[in-house]
CSV table of C-alpha atoms in Angstrom, one decimal:
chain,number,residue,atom,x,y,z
A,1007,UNK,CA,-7.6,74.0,-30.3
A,1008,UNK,CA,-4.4,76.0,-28.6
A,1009,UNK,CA,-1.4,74.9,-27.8
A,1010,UNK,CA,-2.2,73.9,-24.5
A,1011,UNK,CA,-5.1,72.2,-25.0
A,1012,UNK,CA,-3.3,70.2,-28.1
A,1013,UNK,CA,-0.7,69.4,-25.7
A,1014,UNK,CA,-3.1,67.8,-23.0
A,1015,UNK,CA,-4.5,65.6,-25.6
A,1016,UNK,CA,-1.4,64.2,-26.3
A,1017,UNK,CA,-0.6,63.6,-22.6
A,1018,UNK,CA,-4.2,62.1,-22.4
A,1019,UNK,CA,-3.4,59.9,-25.1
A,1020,UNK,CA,0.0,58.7,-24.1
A,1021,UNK,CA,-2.0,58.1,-20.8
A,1022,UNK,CA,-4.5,56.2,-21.7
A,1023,UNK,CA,-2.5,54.0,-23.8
A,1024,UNK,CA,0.3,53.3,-20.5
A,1025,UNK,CA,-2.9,52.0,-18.6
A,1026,UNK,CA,-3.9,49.5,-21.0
A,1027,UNK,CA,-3.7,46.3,-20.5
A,1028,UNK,CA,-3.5,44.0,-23.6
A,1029,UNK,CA,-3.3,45.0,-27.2
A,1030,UNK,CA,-7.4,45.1,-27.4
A,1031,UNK,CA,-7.6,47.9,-24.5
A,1032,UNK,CA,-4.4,49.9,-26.0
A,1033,UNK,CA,-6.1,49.8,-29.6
A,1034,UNK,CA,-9.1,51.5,-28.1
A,1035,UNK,CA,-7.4,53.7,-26.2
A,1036,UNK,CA,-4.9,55.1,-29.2
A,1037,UNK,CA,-8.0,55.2,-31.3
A,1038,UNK,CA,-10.4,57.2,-28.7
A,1039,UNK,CA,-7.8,59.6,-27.3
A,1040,UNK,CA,-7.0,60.8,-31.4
A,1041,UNK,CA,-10.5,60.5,-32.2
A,1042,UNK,CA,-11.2,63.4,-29.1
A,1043,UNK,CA,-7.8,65.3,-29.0
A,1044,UNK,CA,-8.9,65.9,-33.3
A,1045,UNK,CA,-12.7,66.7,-32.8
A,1046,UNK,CA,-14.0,63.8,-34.7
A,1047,UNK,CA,-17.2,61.7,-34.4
A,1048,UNK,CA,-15.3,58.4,-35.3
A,1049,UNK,CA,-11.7,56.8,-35.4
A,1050,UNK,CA,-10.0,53.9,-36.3
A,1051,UNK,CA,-7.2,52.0,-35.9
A,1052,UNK,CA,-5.9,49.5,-38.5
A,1053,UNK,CA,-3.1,47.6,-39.8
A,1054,UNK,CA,-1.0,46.8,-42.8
A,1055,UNK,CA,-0.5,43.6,-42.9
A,1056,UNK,CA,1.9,43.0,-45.4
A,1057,UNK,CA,2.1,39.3,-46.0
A,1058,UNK,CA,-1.8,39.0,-46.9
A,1059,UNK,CA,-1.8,42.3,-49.3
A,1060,UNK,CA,-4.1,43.8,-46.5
A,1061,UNK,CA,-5.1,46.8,-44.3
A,1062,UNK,CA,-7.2,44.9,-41.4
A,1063,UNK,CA,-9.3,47.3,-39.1
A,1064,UNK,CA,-8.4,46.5,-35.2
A,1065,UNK,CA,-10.2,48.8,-33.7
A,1066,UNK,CA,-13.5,51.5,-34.4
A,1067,UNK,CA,-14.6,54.1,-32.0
A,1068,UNK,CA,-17.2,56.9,-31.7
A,1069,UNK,CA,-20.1,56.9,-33.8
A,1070,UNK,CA,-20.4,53.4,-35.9
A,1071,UNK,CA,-21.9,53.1,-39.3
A,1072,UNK,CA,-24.1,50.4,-39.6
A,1073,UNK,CA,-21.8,47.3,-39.8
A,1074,UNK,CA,-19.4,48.3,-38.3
A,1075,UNK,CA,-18.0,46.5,-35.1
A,1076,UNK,CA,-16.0,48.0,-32.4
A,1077,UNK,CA,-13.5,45.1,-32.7
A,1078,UNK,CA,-14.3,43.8,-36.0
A,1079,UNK,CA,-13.4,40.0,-36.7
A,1080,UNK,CA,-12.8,40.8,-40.6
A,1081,UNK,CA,-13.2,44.0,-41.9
A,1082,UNK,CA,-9.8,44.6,-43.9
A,1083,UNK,CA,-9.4,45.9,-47.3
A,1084,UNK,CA,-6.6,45.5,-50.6
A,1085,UNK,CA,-3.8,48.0,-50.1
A,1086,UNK,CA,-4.0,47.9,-53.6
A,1087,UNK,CA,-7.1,50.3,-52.6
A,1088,UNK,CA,-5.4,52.6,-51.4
A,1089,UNK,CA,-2.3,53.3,-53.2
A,1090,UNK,CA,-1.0,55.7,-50.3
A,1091,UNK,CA,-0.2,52.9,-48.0
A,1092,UNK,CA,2.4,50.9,-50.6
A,1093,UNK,CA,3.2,53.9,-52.1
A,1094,UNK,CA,3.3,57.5,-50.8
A,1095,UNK,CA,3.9,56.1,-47.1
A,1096,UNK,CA,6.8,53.7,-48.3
A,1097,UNK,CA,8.2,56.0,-50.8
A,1098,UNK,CA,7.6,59.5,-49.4
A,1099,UNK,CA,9.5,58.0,-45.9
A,1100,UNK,CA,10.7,55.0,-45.5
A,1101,UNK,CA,13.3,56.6,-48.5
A,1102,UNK,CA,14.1,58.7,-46.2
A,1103,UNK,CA,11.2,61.7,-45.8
A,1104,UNK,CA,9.3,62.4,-42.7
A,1105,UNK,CA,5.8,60.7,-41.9
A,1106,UNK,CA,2.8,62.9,-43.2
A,1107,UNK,CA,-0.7,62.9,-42.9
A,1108,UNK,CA,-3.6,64.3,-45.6
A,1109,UNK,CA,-7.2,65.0,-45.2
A,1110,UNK,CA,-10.2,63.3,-47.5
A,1111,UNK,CA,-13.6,64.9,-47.4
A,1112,UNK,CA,-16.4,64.0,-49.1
A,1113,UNK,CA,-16.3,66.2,-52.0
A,1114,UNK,CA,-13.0,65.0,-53.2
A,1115,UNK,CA,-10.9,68.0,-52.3
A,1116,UNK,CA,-8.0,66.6,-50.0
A,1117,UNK,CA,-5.1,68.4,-47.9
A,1118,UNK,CA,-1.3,66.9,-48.1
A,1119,UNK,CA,0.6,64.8,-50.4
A,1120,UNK,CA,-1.6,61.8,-50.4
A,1121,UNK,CA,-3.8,62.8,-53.6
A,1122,UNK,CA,-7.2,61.8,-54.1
A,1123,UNK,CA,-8.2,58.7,-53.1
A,1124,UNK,CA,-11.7,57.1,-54.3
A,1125,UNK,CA,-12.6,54.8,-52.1
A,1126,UNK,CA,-11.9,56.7,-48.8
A,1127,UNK,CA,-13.9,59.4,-51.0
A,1128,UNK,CA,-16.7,56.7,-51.4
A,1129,UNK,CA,-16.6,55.2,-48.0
A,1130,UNK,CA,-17.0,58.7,-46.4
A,1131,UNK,CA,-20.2,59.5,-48.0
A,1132,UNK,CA,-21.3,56.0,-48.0
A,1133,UNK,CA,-21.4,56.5,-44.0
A,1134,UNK,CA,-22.3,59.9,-43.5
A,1135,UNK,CA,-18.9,61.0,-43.1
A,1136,UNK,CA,-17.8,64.7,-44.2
A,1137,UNK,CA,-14.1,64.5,-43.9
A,1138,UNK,CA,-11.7,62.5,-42.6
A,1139,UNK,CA,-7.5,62.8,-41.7
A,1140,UNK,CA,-5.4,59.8,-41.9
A,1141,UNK,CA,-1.9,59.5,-40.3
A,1142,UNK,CA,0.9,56.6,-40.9
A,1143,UNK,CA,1.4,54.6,-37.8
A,1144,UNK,CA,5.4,54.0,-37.8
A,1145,UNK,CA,6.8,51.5,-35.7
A,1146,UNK,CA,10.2,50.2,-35.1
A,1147,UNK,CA,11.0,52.2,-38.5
A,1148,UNK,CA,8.4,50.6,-40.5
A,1149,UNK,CA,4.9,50.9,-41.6
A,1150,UNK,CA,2.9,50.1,-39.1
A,1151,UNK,CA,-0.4,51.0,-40.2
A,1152,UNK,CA,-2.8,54.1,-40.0
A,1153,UNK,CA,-5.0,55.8,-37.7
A,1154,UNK,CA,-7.8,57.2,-39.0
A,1155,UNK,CA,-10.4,60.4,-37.9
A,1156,UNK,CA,-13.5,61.9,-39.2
A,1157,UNK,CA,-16.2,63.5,-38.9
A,1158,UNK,CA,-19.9,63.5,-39.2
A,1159,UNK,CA,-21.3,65.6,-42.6
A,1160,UNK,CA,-21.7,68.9,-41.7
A,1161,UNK,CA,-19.5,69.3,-39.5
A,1162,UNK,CA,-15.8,71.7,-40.0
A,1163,UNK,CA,-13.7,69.9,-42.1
A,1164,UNK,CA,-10.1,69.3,-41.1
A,1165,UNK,CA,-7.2,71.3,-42.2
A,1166,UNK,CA,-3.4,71.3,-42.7
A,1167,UNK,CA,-3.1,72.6,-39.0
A,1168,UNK,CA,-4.9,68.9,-37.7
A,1169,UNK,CA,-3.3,67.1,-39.9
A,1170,UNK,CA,-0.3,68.2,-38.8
A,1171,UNK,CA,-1.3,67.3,-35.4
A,1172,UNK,CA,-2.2,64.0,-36.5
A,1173,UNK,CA,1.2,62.8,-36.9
A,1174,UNK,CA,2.1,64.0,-33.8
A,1175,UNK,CA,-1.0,61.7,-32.8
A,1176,UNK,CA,0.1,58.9,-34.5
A,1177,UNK,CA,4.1,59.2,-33.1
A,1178,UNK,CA,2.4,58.9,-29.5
A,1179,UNK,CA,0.4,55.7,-30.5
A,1180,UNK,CA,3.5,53.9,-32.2
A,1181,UNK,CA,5.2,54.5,-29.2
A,1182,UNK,CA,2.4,53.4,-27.1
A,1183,UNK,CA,1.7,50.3,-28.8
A,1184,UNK,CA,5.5,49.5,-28.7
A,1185,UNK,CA,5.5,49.5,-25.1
A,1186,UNK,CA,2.2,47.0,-25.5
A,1187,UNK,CA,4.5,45.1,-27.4
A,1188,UNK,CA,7.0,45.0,-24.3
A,1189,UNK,CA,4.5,44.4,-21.8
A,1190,UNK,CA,2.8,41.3,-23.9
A,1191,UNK,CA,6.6,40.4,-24.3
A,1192,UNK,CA,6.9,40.4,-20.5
A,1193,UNK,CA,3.9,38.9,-19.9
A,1194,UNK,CA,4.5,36.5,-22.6
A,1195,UNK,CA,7.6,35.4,-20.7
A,1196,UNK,CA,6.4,35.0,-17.4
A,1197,UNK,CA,3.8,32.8,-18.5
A,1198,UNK,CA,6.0,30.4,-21.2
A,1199,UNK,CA,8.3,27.5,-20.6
A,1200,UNK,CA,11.2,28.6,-22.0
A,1201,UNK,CA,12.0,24.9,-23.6
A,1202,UNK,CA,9.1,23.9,-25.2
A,1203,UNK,CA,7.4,27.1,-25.6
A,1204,UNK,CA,4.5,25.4,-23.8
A,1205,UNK,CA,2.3,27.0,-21.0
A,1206,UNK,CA,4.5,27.2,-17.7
A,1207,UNK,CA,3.1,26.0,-14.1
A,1208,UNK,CA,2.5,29.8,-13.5
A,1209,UNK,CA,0.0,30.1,-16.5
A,1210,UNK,CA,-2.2,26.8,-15.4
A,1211,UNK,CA,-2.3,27.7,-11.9
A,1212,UNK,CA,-4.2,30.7,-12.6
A,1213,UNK,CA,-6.2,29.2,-15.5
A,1214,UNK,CA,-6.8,26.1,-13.6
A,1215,UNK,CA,-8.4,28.4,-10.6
A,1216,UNK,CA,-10.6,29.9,-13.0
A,1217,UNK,CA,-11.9,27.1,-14.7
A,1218,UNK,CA,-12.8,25.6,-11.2
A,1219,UNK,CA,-14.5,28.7,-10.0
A,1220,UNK,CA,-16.6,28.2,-13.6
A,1221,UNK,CA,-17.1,25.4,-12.7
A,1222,UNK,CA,-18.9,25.8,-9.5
A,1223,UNK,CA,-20.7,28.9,-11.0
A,1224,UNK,CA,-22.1,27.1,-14.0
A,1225,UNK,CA,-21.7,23.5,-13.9
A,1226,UNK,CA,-18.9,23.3,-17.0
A,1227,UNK,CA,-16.9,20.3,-16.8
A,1228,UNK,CA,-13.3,20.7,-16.1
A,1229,UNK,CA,-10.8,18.2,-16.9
A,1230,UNK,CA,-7.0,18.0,-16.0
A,1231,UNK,CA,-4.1,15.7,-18.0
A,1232,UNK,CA,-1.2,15.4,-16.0
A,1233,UNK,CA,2.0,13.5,-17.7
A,1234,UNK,CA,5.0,11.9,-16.6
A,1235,UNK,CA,7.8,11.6,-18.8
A,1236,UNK,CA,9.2,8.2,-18.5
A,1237,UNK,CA,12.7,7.5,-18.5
A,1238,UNK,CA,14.2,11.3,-19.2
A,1239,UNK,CA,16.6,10.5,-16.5
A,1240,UNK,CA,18.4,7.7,-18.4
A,1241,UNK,CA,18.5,9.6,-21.2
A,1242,UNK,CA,20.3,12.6,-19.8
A,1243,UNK,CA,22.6,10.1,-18.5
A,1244,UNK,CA,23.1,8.0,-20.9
A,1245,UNK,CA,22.5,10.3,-24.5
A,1246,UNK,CA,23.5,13.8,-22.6
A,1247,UNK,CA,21.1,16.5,-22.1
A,1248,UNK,CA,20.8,18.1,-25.3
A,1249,UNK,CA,19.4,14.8,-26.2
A,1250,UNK,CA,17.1,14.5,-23.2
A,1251,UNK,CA,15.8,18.6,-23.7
A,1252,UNK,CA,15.4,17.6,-27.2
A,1253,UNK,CA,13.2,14.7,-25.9
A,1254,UNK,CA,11.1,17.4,-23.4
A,1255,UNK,CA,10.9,19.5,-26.9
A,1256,UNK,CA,9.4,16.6,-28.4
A,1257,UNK,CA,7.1,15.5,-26.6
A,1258,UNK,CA,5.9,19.3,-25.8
A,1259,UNK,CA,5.0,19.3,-29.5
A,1260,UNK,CA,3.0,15.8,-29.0
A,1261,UNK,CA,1.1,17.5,-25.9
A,1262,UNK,CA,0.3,20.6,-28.0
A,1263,UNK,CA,-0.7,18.3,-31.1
A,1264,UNK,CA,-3.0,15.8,-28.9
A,1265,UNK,CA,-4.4,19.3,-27.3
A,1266,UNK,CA,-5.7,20.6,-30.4
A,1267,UNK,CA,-8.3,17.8,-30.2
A,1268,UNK,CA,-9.8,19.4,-27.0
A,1269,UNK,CA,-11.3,23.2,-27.8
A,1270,UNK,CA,-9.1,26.0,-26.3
A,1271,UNK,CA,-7.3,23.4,-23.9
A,1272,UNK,CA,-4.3,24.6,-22.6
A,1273,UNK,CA,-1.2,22.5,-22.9
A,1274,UNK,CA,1.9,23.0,-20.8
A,1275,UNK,CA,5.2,21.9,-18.9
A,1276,UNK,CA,4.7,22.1,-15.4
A,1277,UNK,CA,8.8,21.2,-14.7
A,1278,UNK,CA,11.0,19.2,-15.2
A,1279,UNK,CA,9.5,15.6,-16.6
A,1280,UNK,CA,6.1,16.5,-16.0
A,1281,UNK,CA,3.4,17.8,-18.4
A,1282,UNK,CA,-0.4,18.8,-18.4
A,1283,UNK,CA,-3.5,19.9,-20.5
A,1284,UNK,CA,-5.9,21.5,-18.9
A,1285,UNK,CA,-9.6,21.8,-20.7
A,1286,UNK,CA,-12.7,23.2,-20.0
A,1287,UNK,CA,-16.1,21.9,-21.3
A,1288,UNK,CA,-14.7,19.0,-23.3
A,1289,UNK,CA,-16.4,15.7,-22.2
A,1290,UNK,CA,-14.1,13.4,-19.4
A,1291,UNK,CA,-14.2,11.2,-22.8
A,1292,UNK,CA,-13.3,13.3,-25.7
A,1293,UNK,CA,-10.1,14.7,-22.8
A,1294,UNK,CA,-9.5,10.7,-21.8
A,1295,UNK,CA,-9.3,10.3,-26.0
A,1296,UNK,CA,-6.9,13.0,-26.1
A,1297,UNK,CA,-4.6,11.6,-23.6
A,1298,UNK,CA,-4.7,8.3,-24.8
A,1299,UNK,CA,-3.3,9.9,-28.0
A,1300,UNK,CA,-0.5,11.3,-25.8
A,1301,UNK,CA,0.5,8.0,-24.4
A,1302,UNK,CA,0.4,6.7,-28.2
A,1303,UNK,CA,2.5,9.0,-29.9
A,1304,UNK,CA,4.7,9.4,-26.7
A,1305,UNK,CA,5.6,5.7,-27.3
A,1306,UNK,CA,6.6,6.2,-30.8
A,1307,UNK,CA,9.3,9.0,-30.1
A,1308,UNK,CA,11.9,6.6,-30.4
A,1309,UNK,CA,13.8,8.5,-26.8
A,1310,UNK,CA,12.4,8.1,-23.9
A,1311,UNK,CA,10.4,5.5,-22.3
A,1312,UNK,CA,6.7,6.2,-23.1
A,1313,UNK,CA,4.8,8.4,-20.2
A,1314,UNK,CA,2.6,8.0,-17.3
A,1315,UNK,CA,-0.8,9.6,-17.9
A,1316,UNK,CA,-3.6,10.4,-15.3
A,1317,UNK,CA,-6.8,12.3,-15.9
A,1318,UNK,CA,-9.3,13.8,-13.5
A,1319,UNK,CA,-12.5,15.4,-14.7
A,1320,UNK,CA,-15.2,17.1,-12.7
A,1321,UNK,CA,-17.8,15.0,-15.0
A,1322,UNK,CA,-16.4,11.8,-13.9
A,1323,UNK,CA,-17.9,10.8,-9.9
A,1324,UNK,CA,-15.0,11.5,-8.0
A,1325,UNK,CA,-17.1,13.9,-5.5
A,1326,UNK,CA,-17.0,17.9,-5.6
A,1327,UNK,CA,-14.8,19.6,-6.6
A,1328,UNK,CA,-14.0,23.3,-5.1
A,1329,UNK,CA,-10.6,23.9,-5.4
A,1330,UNK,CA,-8.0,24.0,-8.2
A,1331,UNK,CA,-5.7,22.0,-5.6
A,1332,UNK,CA,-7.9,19.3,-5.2
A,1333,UNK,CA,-8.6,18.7,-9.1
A,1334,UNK,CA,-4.5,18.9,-9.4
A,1335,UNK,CA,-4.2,16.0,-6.7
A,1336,UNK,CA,-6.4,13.6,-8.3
A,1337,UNK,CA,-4.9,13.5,-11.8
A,1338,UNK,CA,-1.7,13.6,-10.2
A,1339,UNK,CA,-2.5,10.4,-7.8
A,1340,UNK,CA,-3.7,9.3,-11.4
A,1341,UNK,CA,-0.8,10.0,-12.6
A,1342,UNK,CA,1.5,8.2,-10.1
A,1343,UNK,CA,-0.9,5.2,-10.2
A,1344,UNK,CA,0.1,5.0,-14.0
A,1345,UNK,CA,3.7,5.2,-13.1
A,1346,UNK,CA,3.6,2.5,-10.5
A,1347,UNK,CA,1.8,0.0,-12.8
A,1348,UNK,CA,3.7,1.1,-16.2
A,1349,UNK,CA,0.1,1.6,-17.5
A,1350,UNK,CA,0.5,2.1,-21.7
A,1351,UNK,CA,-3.0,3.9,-21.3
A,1352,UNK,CA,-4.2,6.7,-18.9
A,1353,UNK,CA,-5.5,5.9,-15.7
A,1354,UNK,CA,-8.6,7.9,-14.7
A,1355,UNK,CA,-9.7,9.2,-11.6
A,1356,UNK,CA,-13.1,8.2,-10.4
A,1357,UNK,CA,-13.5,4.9,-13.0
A,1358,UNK,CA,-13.0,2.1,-10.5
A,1359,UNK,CA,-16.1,2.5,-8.6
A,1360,UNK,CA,-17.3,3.5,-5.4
A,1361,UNK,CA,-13.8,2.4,-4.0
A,1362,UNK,CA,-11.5,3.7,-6.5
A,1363,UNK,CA,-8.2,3.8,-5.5
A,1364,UNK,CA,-7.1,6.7,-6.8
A,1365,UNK,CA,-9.7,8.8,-5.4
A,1366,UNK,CA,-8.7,7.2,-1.8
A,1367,UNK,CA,-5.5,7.9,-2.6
A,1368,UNK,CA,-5.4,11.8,-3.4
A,1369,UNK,CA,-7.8,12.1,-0.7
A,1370,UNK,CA,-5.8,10.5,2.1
A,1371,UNK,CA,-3.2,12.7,4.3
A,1372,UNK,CA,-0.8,14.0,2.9
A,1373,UNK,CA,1.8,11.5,4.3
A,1374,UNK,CA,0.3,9.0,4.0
A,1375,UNK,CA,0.1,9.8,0.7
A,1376,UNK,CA,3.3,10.5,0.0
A,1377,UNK,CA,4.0,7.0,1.3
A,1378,UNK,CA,1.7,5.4,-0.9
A,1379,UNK,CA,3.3,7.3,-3.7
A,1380,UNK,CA,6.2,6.2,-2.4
A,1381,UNK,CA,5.2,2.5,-2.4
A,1382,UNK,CA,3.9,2.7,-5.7
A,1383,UNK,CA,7.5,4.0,-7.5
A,1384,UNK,CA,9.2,1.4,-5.4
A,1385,UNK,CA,7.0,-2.1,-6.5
A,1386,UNK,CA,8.5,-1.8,-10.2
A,1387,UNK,CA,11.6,-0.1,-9.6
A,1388,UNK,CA,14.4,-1.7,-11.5
């Protein structure tokens, strides 16, 4: 390959990495763009993970072996294995030295400083692999990991001269997957309560819409917690508010703790003293069960007055449901109809019959909602 052509592949790469979005996409995209800008029939992309002793594969590209995954769930293996990765990779340049990259090929024979290693040896031939180069992955001015080319048997094995270009390779992924890091950072962010770490409004208005539109695609039942927490007022007043955010803290941990018990629910801080999980396909039971755990261990804080739960599920008969807003309204009437009445349990939408009130209520016009709301803050006001 000349130098121009080399020097497109690296644009390519760089590219195709910048137009990822999320760490799965920018894996595939590091991984493919060496895999062709090198020649090879297959790449990978892994990991050292250095608390578990590991190298974890993240990615595989090209031509797969049998068993292997393009985003495998566990395929990692004892750095212990591969002596290169705690020792020539540390040694050689985190002392000091420059990245370098070696080639493996069936036979044994290698190219760089690495040395021969057995297993890469064995796993080359194992599936039907003639050669392969391997290049350290440095990030933030660590090991990061490896990317990994070969190719099939038969084929032209690698030499210095693409091993070489392999750590060029390798620089343009760590810088790629450093700006993933950003991004997901960023994204992170946007989508976090800074507080409690919990969910912000932002993150369940978009995963509140999709659940609904799930809903009406396929029937799955969607369920919305929303939380009121009681007396966080007095306590700023009273206690200060590093006493009253450490109550929101607090209870965010209680939320996220009584969400666990519902499958992938999503637990978050909508603003100031209000809360919410959202869950989709948990029963209107197991998510009522949940929140009555939330109004349990809210209790027993020891700040704080408790909280005001409502629940609305699409699987309890509180009529259709097509939008996200309308969902939101019922559990929040529910909500507010806990608050007026000091309820110690949730009140859920849709359980009081063909009359309920809280149905009614979130249904009405929006004044006279508002009024009703209203009405209901003002019968037990102190």
């Amino acid at each position: 390959m000349g130098e121009d052509s080399r020097l497109a592949a690296v644009v390519a790469l760089a590219q195709g990495m910048a137009a990822a979005h999320g760490s799965r996409e920018a894996w595939r995209a590091a991984a493919g763009g060496a895999c062709r800008a090198l020649g090879g029939h297959f790449a990978a992309l892994s990991v050292w993970e250095r608390e578990l002793g590991r190298l974890r594969v993240l990615v595989n590209v090209g031509e797969l072996a049998e068993g292997e995954e393009e985003f495998p769930e566990d395929e990692s293996y004892p750095v212990h294995q591969f002596a290169e990765i705690t020792e020539f990779l540390h040694e050689r340049w985190a002392g000091g030295g420059e990245p370098d990259a070696w080639v493996e090929t069936a036979e044994g024979a290698s190219t760089g400083r690495a040395g021969y290693c057995h297993q890469r040896v064995a796993a080359l031939r194992r599936r039907g692999r003639g050669c392969c180069v391997v290049a350290p992955v440095v990030l933030h001015g660590r090991a990061w990991g490896e990317l990994y080319v070969a190719r099939r048997a038969g084929a032209t094995v690698f030499g210095r001269g693409d091993a070489d270009f392999a750590i060029v390779l390798a620089a343009v992924v760590a810088a790629g997957l450093a700006q993933t890091e950003r991004l997901e950072e960023a994204r992170r962010l946007a989508f976090t309560d800074a507080l409690t770490g919990l969910a912000n409004r932002r993150a369940v208005d978009a995963r509140l819409d999709e659940a609904v539109e799930r809903h009406r695609r396929d029937g799955a039942v969607v369920s919305l917690v929303v939380c009121d927490l009681n007396g966080l007022k007095r306590v700023n007043d009273t206690l200060g508010h590093a006493v009253g955010d450490r109550l929101l803290e607090r209870f965010g941990s209680v939320l996220s703790l009584c969400g666990a018990m519902l499958p992938g629910a999503l637990a978050a801080r909508l603003g100031g003293d209000e809360f919410c999980l959202l869950a989709v396909g948990p029963s209107a039971d197991e998510v009522v069960k949940a929140a009555d755990e939330v109004c349990r261990r809210a209790e027993e804080l020891g700040i704080g007055d408790g909280v005001a739960c409502g629940v609305a599920s699409t699987e309890d008969p509180i009529g259709p449901v097509r939008t996200a807003r309308r969902l939101f309204r019922l559990a929040d009437a529910a909500q507010y109809r806990a608050k007026a009445e000091r309820a110690a349990r949730p009140v859920v939408a849709g359980r009081e019959g063909p009359d309920d009130a809280v149905v009614r209520l979130a249904d009405e016009p929006s004044r006279a909602r508002d009024g009703e709301r209203r009405r209901f803050r003002g019968r037990h006001s102190p």
